[in-house]
Amino acid sequence: MPMPTEEGVSRLVAGLVAGRGFDLEGVEVSTAAGQTRVRVIVDSDETADLDSIAELSSEVSARLDEADDEFGAARYLLEVTTPGVDRPLTADRHWRRARGRKVRVRLRPGVTPPEPGLPTTFEARAGALEGDRIALVLGGKRAPRLVTAGLGDIERAVVEVEFAPPNARELELTGGVASGRPPAGADAAEHTATTVDASDSTEGTME
């Protein structure tokens, strides 16, 4: 019995996701305890609310239902979800959406840090993206200061979870939190809509 594949799901839903104003950030297919799970990860410049994710989930479910020639009658659990805060920042749009948020940055081997004495792995607050360089605010609340780093010099970067707001000077240097994104220091829950076998009722959940 054919099962969904990451490549096949991506091909089928990419246009639908884009038409709804979302970016397709990835597709994950996994099987555990005899249950196949298809996870479609989407994001947008604006904060995605649960209703929007649930509507998209229903449309993705219907699209996969139509793909009988590829997936047959295989049962699977479909999840349409927004990325968690630990999603690596790998594209320009990720950095734009992370403006104002605290990030953990690891530089590539051999790269000179943007400030003397700074280790190759450090925390900063993401600022504005200008071409291929990202502004970073170092020093936290005590001594915030602005530096820049080339995106090509960064090996890995992820947003850090925050439960306390930054000070005003930090946010001023970053240019503020990106429009439509949750405020720094008040991390929002991941939004997920789940559909069983793309034929049962869809229920929205907050995770």
Tab-separated table of C-alpha atoms in Angstrom:
chain	number	residue	atom	x	y	z
A	1	MET	CA	0.000	0.000	0.000
A	2	PRO	CA	1.626	3.332	-1.050
A	3	MET	CA	2.347	5.823	1.693
A	4	PRO	CA	2.830	9.602	1.522
A	5	THR	CA	6.360	10.781	0.842
A	6	GLU	CA	7.867	14.135	1.799
A	7	GLU	CA	8.635	14.955	-1.830
A	8	GLY	CA	5.174	13.904	-2.987
A	9	VAL	CA	3.333	15.893	-0.320
A	10	SER	CA	5.474	18.972	-0.981
A	11	ARG	CA	4.705	18.813	-4.689
A	12	LEU	CA	0.981	18.439	-4.102
A	13	VAL	CA	0.478	21.183	-1.524
A	14	ALA	CA	3.099	23.844	-2.392
A	15	GLY	CA	0.792	25.817	-4.682
A	16	LEU	CA	-2.130	25.557	-2.279
A	17	VAL	CA	-0.025	26.774	0.650
A	18	ALA	CA	1.337	29.705	-1.363
A	19	GLY	CA	-2.164	30.629	-2.529
A	20	ARG	CA	-3.199	30.984	1.107
A	21	GLY	CA	-0.337	33.431	1.716
A	22	PHE	CA	1.933	30.992	3.550
A	23	ASP	CA	5.474	29.767	2.904
A	24	LEU	CA	5.948	25.987	2.897
A	25	GLU	CA	8.785	25.546	5.400
A	26	GLY	CA	8.942	21.770	5.218
A	27	VAL	CA	7.159	18.423	5.155
A	28	GLU	CA	7.939	15.579	7.561
A	29	VAL	CA	6.649	12.018	7.209
A	30	SER	CA	7.210	9.592	10.076
A	31	THR	CA	5.798	6.275	11.284
A	32	ALA	CA	5.562	5.138	14.909
A	33	ALA	CA	3.519	2.328	16.471
A	34	GLY	CA	1.931	1.622	13.120
A	35	GLN	CA	0.699	5.233	12.711
A	36	THR	CA	1.971	7.355	9.815
A	37	ARG	CA	2.118	11.080	10.516
A	38	VAL	CA	2.365	13.723	7.797
A	39	ARG	CA	3.453	17.096	9.186
A	40	VAL	CA	3.196	20.155	6.926
A	41	ILE	CA	5.055	23.178	8.350
A	42	VAL	CA	4.029	26.648	7.159
A	43	ASP	CA	4.777	30.234	8.106
A	44	SER	CA	3.954	33.759	6.961
A	45	ASP	CA	4.919	37.366	7.592
A	46	GLU	CA	1.766	37.832	9.649
A	47	THR	CA	0.975	35.825	12.776
A	48	ALA	CA	-0.995	32.741	11.695
A	49	ASP	CA	-4.083	32.252	13.864
A	50	LEU	CA	-5.605	28.875	14.641
A	51	ASP	CA	-8.601	29.410	12.354
A	52	SER	CA	-6.344	30.104	9.354
A	53	ILE	CA	-4.273	27.003	10.082
A	54	ALA	CA	-7.426	24.876	10.485
A	55	GLU	CA	-8.808	26.107	7.144
A	56	LEU	CA	-5.512	25.388	5.427
A	57	SER	CA	-5.426	21.941	7.035
A	58	SER	CA	-8.855	21.110	5.586
A	59	GLU	CA	-7.728	22.184	2.108
A	60	VAL	CA	-4.457	20.246	2.345
A	61	SER	CA	-6.423	17.221	3.562
A	62	ALA	CA	-8.762	17.414	0.571
A	63	ARG	CA	-5.828	17.781	-1.824
A	64	LEU	CA	-4.136	14.670	-0.417
A	65	ASP	CA	-7.452	12.790	-0.575
A	66	GLU	CA	-7.519	13.476	-4.307
A	67	ALA	CA	-4.088	11.861	-4.756
A	68	ASP	CA	-5.411	8.300	-4.760
A	69	ASP	CA	-2.976	7.263	-7.487
A	70	GLU	CA	-0.022	8.218	-5.260
A	71	PHE	CA	-1.189	7.449	-1.735
A	72	GLY	CA	-4.017	4.987	-2.312
A	73	ALA	CA	-6.115	4.196	0.763
A	74	ALA	CA	-3.263	4.537	3.241
A	75	ARG	CA	-4.353	5.921	6.619
A	76	TYR	CA	-2.296	8.718	8.106
A	77	LEU	CA	-2.508	11.583	10.577
A	78	LEU	CA	-2.116	15.005	8.949
A	79	GLU	CA	-0.777	17.938	10.957
A	80	VAL	CA	-0.542	21.436	9.521
A	81	THR	CA	1.520	23.543	11.897
A	82	THR	CA	3.634	26.664	12.282
A	83	PRO	CA	7.340	26.284	13.131
A	84	GLY	CA	8.491	26.067	16.725
A	85	VAL	CA	10.780	28.781	18.047
A	86	ASP	CA	13.739	26.404	17.754
A	87	ARG	CA	13.481	26.303	13.951
A	88	PRO	CA	16.934	27.171	12.502
A	89	LEU	CA	17.167	30.511	10.705
A	90	THR	CA	18.290	29.407	7.257
A	91	ALA	CA	16.608	31.839	4.841
A	92	ASP	CA	16.403	35.614	4.543
A	93	ARG	CA	12.681	35.533	5.433
A	94	HIS	CA	13.481	33.720	8.696
A	95	TRP	CA	15.807	36.538	9.742
A	96	ARG	CA	13.284	39.229	8.752
A	97	ARG	CA	10.606	37.538	10.860
A	98	ALA	CA	13.014	37.111	13.781
A	99	ARG	CA	13.771	40.834	14.077
A	100	GLY	CA	13.585	41.889	17.704
A	101	ARG	CA	13.971	38.334	19.006
A	102	LYS	CA	16.896	36.876	20.942
A	103	VAL	CA	18.922	34.433	18.850
A	104	ARG	CA	21.799	32.048	19.506
A	105	VAL	CA	24.395	32.310	16.763
A	106	ARG	CA	27.224	29.939	15.897
A	107	LEU	CA	29.793	31.193	13.394
A	108	ARG	CA	31.489	29.025	10.823
A	109	PRO	CA	34.998	27.768	11.662
A	110	GLY	CA	37.645	30.364	10.919
A	111	VAL	CA	35.247	33.312	10.823
A	112	THR	CA	36.268	36.380	12.828
A	113	PRO	CA	33.540	37.355	15.327
A	114	PRO	CA	31.844	40.725	14.704
A	115	GLU	CA	33.357	42.135	17.908
A	116	PRO	CA	36.807	41.521	19.430
A	117	GLY	CA	36.717	39.003	22.250
A	118	LEU	CA	33.341	37.618	21.257
A	119	PRO	CA	33.241	33.788	21.178
A	120	THR	CA	32.216	32.004	17.995
A	121	THR	CA	28.923	30.991	19.636
A	122	PHE	CA	27.017	33.826	21.276
A	123	GLU	CA	23.591	35.267	22.035
A	124	ALA	CA	22.330	38.472	20.451
A	125	ARG	CA	19.099	40.152	19.456
A	126	ALA	CA	18.304	40.084	15.736
A	127	GLY	CA	18.055	43.424	14.002
A	128	ALA	CA	17.358	44.495	10.448
A	129	LEU	CA	18.559	42.481	7.457
A	130	GLU	CA	20.405	44.591	4.880
A	131	GLY	CA	21.381	42.615	1.813
A	132	ASP	CA	23.473	39.691	3.025
A	133	ARG	CA	24.259	41.184	6.440
A	134	ILE	CA	22.219	40.942	9.620
A	135	ALA	CA	22.329	43.526	12.409
A	136	LEU	CA	22.823	42.003	15.866
A	137	VAL	CA	22.456	43.692	19.245
A	138	LEU	CA	25.011	42.455	21.774
A	139	GLY	CA	25.308	43.163	25.486
A	140	GLY	CA	21.748	42.422	26.566
A	141	LYS	CA	20.029	44.903	28.861
A	142	ARG	CA	23.204	46.205	30.507
A	143	ALA	CA	25.208	47.466	27.559
A	144	PRO	CA	23.313	47.013	24.283
A	145	ARG	CA	25.342	47.787	21.185
A	146	LEU	CA	24.912	47.109	17.490
A	147	VAL	CA	27.184	45.021	15.248
A	148	THR	CA	26.635	43.270	11.927
A	149	ALA	CA	27.503	39.813	10.601
A	150	GLY	CA	27.407	38.282	7.148
A	151	LEU	CA	24.787	35.582	6.726
A	152	GLY	CA	27.407	33.470	4.978
A	153	ASP	CA	29.548	33.602	8.137
A	154	ILE	CA	26.809	32.047	10.276
A	155	GLU	CA	26.822	28.272	10.539
A	156	ARG	CA	23.650	27.992	12.641
A	157	ALA	CA	21.221	30.329	14.371
A	158	VAL	CA	18.008	29.679	16.300
A	159	VAL	CA	15.543	31.896	18.163
A	160	GLU	CA	15.773	31.623	21.949
A	161	VAL	CA	12.651	31.250	24.093
A	162	GLU	CA	12.037	34.365	26.210
A	163	PHE	CA	9.593	34.972	29.028
A	164	ALA	CA	10.707	38.476	30.022
A	165	PRO	CA	10.590	41.458	27.662
A	166	PRO	CA	13.825	43.119	26.499
A	167	ASN	CA	14.538	46.701	27.497
A	168	ALA	CA	13.535	49.603	25.313
A	169	ARG	CA	17.075	50.367	24.121
A	170	GLU	CA	17.588	46.806	22.840
A	171	LEU	CA	14.390	46.959	20.798
A	172	GLU	CA	15.221	50.439	19.548
A	173	LEU	CA	18.539	49.192	18.148
A	174	THR	CA	16.868	46.240	16.408
A	175	GLY	CA	14.176	48.421	14.870
A	176	GLY	CA	11.478	46.667	16.893
A	177	VAL	CA	9.830	43.293	16.553
A	178	ALA	CA	8.929	42.432	12.963
A	179	SER	CA	5.406	43.494	11.986
A	180	GLY	CA	2.790	40.826	12.643
A	181	ARG	CA	5.048	38.724	14.850
A	182	PRO	CA	4.568	37.919	18.565
A	183	PRO	CA	6.236	40.398	20.965
A	184	ALA	CA	9.624	39.467	22.349
A	185	GLY	CA	9.358	38.020	25.826
A	186	ALA	CA	5.869	36.622	25.265
A	187	ASP	CA	6.406	33.532	23.167
A	188	ALA	CA	3.182	32.411	21.528
A	189	ALA	CA	2.088	28.793	21.358
A	190	GLU	CA	2.698	26.840	18.203
A	191	HIS	CA	-0.493	26.587	16.127
A	192	THR	CA	-1.463	23.130	14.876
A	193	ALA	CA	-4.483	21.737	13.098
A	194	THR	CA	-4.829	17.953	12.952
A	195	THR	CA	-6.819	15.813	10.532
A	196	VAL	CA	-7.072	12.026	10.765
A	197	ASP	CA	-6.833	10.182	7.449
A	198	ALA	CA	-7.837	13.351	5.598
A	199	SER	CA	-11.476	12.244	5.843
A	200	ASP	CA	-12.537	12.559	9.477
A	201	SER	CA	-13.445	15.869	11.117
A	202	THR	CA	-10.689	18.427	11.621
A	203	GLU	CA	-9.962	19.652	15.116
A	204	GLY	CA	-7.709	22.560	15.994
A	205	THR	CA	-5.312	22.224	18.881
A	206	MET	CA	-2.870	24.548	20.570
A	207	GLU	CA	0.499	22.998	21.411
